[in-house]
Short mmCIF file of C-alpha atoms in Angstrom, two decimals:
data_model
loop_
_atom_site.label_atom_id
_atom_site.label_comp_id
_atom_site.label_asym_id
_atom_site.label_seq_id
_atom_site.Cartn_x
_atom_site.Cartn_y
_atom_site.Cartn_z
CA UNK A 17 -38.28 56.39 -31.97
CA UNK A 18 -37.76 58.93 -29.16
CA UNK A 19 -37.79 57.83 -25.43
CA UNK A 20 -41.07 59.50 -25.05
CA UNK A 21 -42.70 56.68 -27.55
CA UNK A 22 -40.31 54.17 -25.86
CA UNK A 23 -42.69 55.07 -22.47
CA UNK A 24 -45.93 54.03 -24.37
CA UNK A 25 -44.79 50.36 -25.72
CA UNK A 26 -44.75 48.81 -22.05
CA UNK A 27 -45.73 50.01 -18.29
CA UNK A 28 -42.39 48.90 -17.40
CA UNK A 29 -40.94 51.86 -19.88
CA UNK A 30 -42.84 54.53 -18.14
CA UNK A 31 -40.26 57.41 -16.68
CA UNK A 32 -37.76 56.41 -19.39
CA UNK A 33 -36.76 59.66 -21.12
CA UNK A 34 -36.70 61.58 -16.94
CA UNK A 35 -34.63 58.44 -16.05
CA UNK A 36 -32.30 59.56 -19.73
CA UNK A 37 -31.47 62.54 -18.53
CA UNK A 38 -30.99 62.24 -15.12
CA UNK A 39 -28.79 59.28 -14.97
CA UNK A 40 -27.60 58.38 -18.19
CA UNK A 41 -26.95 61.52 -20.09
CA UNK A 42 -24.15 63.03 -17.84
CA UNK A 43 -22.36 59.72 -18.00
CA UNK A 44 -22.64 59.54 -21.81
CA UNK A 45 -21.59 62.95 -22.67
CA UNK A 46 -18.62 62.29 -20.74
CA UNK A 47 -17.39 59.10 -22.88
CA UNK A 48 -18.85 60.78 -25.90
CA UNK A 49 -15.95 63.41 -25.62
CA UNK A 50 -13.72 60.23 -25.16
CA UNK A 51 -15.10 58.52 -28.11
CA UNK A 52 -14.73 61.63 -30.35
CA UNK A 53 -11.17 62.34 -29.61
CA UNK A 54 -9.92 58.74 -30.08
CA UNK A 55 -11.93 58.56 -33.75
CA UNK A 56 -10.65 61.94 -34.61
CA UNK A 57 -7.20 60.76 -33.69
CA UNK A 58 -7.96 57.79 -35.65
CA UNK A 59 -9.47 59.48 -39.00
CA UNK A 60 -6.18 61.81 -38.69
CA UNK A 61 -3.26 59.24 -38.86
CA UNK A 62 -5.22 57.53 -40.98
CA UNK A 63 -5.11 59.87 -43.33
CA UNK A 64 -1.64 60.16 -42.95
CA UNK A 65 -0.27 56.68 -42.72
CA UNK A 66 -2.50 55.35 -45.62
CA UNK A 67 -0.72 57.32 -48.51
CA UNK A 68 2.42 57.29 -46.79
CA UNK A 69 2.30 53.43 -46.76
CA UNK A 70 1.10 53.53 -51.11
CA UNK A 71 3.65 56.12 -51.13
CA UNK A 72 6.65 54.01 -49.47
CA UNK A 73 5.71 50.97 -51.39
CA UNK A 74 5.36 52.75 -54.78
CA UNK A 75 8.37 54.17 -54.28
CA UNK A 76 10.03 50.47 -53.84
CA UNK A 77 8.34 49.48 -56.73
CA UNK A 78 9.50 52.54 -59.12
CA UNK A 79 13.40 51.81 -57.74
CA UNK A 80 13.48 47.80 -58.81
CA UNK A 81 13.14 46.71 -55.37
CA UNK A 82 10.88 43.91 -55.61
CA UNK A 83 13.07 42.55 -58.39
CA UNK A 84 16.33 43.11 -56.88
CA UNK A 85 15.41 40.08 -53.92
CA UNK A 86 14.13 39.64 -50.53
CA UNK A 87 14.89 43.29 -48.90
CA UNK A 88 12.24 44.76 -51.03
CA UNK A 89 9.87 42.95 -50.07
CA UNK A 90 10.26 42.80 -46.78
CA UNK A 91 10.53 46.42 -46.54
CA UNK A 92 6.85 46.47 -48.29
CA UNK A 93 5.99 43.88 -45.21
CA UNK A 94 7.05 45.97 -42.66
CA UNK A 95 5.68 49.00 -43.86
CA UNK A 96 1.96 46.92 -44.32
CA UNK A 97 2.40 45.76 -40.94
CA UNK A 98 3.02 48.59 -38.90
CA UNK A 99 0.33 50.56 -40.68
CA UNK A 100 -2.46 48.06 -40.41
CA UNK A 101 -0.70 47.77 -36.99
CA UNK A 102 -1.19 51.49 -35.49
CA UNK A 103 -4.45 52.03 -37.39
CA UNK A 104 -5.84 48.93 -35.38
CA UNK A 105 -4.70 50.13 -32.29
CA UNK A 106 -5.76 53.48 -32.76
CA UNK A 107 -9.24 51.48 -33.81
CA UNK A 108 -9.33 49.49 -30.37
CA UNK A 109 -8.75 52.94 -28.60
CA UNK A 110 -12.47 53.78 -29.55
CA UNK A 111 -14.12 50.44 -29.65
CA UNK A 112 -13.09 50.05 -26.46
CA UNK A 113 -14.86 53.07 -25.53
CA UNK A 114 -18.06 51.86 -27.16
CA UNK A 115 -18.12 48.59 -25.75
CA UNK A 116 -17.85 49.83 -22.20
CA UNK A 117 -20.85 52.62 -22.80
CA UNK A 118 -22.74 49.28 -24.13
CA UNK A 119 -22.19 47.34 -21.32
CA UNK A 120 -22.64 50.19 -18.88
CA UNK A 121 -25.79 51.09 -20.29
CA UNK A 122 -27.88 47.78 -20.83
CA UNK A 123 -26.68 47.00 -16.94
CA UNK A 124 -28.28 50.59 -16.04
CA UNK A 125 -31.51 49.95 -17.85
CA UNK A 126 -31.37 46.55 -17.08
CA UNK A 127 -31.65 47.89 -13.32
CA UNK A 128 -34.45 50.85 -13.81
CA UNK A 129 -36.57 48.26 -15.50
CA UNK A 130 -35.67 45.45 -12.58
CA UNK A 131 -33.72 43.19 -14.59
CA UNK A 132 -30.23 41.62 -14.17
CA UNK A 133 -27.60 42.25 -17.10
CA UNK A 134 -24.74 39.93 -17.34
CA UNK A 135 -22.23 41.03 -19.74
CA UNK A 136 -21.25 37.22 -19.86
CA UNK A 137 -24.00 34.52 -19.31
CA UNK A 138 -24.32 33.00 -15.87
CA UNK A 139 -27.83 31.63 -16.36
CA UNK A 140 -27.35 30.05 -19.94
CA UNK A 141 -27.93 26.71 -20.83
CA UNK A 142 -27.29 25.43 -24.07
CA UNK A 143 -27.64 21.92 -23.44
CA UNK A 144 -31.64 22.53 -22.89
CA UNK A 145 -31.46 24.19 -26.31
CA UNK A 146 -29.22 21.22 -27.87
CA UNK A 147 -31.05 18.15 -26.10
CA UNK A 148 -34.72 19.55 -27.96
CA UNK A 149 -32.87 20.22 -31.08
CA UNK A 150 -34.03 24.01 -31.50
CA UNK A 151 -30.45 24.44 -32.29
CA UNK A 152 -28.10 23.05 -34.56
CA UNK A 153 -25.45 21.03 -33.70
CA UNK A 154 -22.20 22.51 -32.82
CA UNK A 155 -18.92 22.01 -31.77
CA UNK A 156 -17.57 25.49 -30.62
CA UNK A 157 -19.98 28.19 -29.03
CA UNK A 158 -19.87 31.75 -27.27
CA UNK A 159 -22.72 33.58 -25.47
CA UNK A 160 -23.10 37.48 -24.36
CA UNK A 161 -25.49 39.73 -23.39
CA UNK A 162 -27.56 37.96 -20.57
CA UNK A 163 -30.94 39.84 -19.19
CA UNK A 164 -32.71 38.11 -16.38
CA UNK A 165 -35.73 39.39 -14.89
CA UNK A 166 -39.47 38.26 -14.34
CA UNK A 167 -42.36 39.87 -16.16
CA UNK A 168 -46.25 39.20 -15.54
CA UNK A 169 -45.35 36.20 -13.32
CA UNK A 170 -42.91 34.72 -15.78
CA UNK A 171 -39.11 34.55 -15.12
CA UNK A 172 -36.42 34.50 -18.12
CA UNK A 173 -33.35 34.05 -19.45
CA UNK A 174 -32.27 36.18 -23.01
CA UNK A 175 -28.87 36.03 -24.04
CA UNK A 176 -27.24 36.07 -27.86
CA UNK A 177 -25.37 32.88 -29.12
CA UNK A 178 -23.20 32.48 -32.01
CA UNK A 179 -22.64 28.35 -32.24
CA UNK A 180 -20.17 27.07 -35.01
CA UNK A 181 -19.89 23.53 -36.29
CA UNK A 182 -15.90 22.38 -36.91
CA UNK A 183 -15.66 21.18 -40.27
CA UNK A 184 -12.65 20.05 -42.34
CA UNK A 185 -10.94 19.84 -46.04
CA UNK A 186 -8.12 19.08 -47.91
CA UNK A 187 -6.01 21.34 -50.21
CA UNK A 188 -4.58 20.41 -53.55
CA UNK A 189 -1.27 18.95 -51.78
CA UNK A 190 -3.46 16.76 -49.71
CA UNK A 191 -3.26 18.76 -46.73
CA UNK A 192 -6.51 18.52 -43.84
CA UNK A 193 -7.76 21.89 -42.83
CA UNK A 194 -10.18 22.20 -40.04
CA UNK A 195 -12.11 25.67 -40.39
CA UNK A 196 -15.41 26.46 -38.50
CA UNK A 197 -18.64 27.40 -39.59
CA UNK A 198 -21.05 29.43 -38.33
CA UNK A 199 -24.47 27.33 -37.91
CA UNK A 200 -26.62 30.00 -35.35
CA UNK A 201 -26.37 33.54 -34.09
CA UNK A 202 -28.82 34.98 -32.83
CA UNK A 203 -31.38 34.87 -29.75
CA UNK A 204 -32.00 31.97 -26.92
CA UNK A 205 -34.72 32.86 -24.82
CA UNK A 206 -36.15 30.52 -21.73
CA UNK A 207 -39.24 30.84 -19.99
CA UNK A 208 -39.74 28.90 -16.47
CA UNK A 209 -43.40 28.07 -14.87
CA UNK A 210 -44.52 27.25 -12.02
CA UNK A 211 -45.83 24.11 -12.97
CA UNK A 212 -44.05 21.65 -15.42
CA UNK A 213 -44.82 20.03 -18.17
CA UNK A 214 -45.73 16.35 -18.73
CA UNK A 215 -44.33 15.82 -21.48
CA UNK A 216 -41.49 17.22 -24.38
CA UNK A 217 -43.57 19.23 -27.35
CA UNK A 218 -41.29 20.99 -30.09
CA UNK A 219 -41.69 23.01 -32.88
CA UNK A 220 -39.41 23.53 -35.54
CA UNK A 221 -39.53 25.04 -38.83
CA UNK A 222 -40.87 22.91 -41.57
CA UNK A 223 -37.77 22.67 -44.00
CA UNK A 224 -39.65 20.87 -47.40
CA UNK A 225 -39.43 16.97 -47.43
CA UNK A 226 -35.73 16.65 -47.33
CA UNK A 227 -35.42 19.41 -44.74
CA UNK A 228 -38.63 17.10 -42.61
CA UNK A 229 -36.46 14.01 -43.49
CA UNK A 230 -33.56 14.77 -41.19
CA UNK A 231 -35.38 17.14 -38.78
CA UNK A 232 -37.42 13.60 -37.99
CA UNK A 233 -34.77 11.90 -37.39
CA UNK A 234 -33.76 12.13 -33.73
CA UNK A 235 -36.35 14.21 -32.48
CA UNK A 236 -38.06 13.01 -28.97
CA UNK A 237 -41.93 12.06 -29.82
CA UNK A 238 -44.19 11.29 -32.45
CA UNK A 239 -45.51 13.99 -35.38
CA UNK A 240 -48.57 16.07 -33.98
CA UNK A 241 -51.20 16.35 -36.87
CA UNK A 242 -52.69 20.07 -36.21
CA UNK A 243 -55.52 21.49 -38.00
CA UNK A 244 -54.15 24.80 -38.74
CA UNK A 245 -52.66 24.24 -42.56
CA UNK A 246 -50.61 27.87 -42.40
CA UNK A 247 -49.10 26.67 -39.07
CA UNK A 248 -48.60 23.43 -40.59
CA UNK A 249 -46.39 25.17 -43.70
CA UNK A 250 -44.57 26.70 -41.19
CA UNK A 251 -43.48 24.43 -38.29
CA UNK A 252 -43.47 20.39 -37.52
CA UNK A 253 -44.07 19.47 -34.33
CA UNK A 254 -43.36 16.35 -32.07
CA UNK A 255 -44.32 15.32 -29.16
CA UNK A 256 -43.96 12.94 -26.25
CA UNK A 257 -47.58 13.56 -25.28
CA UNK A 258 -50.10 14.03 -28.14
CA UNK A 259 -52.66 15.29 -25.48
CA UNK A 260 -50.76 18.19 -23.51
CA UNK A 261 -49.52 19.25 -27.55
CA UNK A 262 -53.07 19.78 -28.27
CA UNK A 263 -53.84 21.68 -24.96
CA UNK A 264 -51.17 23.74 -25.35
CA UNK A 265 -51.11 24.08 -29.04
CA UNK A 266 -54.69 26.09 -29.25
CA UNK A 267 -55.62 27.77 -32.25
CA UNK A 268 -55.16 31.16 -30.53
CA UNK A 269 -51.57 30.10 -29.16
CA UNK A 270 -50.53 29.13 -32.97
CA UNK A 271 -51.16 32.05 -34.68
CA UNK A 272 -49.70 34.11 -32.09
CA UNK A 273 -46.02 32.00 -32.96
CA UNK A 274 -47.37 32.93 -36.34
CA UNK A 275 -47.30 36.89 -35.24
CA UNK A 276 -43.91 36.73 -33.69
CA UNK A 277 -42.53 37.13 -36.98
CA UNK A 278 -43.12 40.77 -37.04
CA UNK A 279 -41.35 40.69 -33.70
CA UNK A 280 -38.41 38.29 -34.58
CA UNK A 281 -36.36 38.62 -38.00
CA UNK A 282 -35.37 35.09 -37.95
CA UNK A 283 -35.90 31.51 -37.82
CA UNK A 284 -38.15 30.42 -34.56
CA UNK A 285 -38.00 27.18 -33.03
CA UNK A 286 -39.81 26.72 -29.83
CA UNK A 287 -39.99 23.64 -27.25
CA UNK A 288 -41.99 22.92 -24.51
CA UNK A 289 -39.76 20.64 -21.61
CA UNK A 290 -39.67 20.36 -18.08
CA UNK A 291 -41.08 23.91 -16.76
CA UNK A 292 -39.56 25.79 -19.56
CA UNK A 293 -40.61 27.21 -22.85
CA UNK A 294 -37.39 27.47 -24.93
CA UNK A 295 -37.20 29.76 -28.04
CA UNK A 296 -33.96 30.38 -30.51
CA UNK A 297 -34.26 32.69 -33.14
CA UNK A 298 -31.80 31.96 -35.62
CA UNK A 299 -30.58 35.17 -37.93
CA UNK A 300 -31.93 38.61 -37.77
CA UNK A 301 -30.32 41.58 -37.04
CA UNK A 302 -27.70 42.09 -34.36
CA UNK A 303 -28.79 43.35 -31.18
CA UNK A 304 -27.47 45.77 -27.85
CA UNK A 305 -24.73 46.41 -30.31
CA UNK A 306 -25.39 50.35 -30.33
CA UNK A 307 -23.78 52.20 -33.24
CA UNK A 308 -20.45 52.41 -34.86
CA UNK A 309 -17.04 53.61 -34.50
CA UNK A 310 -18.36 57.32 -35.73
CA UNK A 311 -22.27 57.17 -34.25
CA UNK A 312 -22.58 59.30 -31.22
CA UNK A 313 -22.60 57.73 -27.75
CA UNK A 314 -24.79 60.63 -26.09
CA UNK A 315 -27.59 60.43 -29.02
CA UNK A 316 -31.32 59.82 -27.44
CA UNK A 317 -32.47 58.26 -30.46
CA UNK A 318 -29.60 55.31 -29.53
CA UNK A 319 -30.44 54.74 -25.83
CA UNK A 320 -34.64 54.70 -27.50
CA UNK A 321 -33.44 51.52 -29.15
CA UNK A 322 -31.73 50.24 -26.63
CA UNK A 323 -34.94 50.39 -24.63
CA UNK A 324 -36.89 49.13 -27.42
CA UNK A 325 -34.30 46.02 -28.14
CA UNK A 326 -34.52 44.93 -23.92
CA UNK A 327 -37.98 45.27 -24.35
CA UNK A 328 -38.46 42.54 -26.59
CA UNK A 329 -39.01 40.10 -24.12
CA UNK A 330 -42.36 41.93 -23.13
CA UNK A 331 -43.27 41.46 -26.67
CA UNK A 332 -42.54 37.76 -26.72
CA UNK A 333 -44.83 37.39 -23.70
CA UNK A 334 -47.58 39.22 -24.33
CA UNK A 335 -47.75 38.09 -27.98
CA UNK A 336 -47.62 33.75 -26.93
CA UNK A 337 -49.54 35.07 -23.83
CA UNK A 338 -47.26 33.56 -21.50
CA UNK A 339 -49.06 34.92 -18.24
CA UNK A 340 -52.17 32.88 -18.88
CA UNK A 341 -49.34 29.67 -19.21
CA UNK A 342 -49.95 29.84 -22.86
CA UNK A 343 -53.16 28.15 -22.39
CA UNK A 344 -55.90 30.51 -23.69
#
């Protein structure tokens, strides 16, 4: 997609590819020449150091070394080490270059399209996502990449979590390892009205009759009965009031959730609670990451997606309707 497209998806995208080359194109050309000299630097040594280091420990091998005791092998460590040692250096040298054009560019769009980035949440709650169970539990969690802004009327709050639930096991000599697992990663959004809500609706994703079984268990409310049998095959819902879950649950407002799927690669849960609509997305690809160690910092195409990726959040409102309070 070129930034010209970009300018059709949303009003707020119009003067996108001017705003490109006025303000962001100098900068990025600059840390492009950066970026190319440290990964040339780092595609050189490591074609050096790589059959040096097969070389050096072939050469131990071929002379008896690792039979002869400890010294061989140690001289194999240390000549593992400090190659895997310099080539990650030499590897930070440019990712480090990447991740400040990333951050430096979703704050710079964040601010042409009137937005707030925060490179580290300030606005994130989990607990709201935790207490309506749209998340699973966890025991160890990290957020990044916070947009705030208001669209149509509607403030939010987008930010990526990765949440991991502490687990343990033993070894054959009896041993307890604790090890973590990685439950969520992927998008928290929150949406805040003017007007609360009166009660707690949630939806979550139908998971079969065993899946049902446990997602029952501890969720606030009773089971809403809804009319719509694809939405039904897709999410449960509960709620602490059966009458504001129909009102807001309208036949239009369903099968939009039902269309966010060609927004959102991953698994939607949604809740309803105080003045807030809540949505994770659980899975999916990873976003405002930009490209990798060799991808071109000053490449249109790149910044296009960027655009495109912060610009979800229009999509999520227009498609539930979220100016109209999700009630037509």
């Amino acid at each position: 997609m070129t930034l010209e497209e970009v300018e059709r998806l949303h009003p707020r995208f119009a003067g996108a590819a001017a705003f490109y080359r006025k303000e962001l194109e100098p900068f990025l050309v600059e840390q492009e020449a950066l970026r190319s000299a440290a990964y040339k630097q780092l595609v050189r040594y490591s074609l050096i150091l790589l059959p040096l280091a097969a070389a050096t420990i072939a050469a131990i091998w071929f002379a008896g070394g690792f039979d002869a005791g400890w010294i061989g092998w140690v001289m194999a460590g240390l000549t593992v080490v400090v190659t895997l040692g310099t080539l990650a250096w030499l590897t930070s040298k440019v990712t480090a270059v990447t991740s400040r054009v990333k951050q430096e560019m979703l704050a710079r769009i964040s601010t042409f399209l009137d937005f707030t980035y925060n490179a580290e949440p300030t606005q994130a709650r989990l607990d709201w996502f935790r207490d309506t169970r749209i998340v699973p539990s966890y025991d160890r969690s990290s957020l990044e990449d916070e947009l705030l802004g208001e669209c149509d009327g509607i403030s939010f709050a987008l930010s990526e979590a990765h949440l991991e639930d502490r687990r343990t096991r033993r070894d054959s000599n009896g041993r307890t390892e604790t090890y973590y697992v990685t439950v969520f990663r992927g998008l928290l959004a929150r949406f805040t009205f003017a007007k609360p809500f009166a009660g707690r609706t949630i939806l979550v994703r139908d998971g079969g009759m065993l899946g049902n079984l446990f997602s029952r268990f501890g969720k606030s409310g009773e089971r809403v009965r809804l009319e719509d049998p694809r939405f039904e095959k897709s999410f449960e819902v509960f709620s602490s009031d059966q009458v504001e879950a129909r009102y807001l649950l309208t036949p239009r407002f369903m099968e939009r959730v039902m269309e966010l799927e060609a927004l959102l690669d991953g698994k939607r849960q949604l809740a309803f609670d105080a003045d807030h609509l809540l949505l994770s997305v659980n899975g999916g690809k990873d976003r405002f990451e930009g490209g990798g160690l060799s991808a071109r910092l000053d490449d249109p195409a790149a910044i296009a997606r960027l655009f495109e990726e912060i610009g979800i959040v229009f999509g999520i409102i227009t498609a539930l309707n979220l100016a109209t309070a999700t009630r037509a």
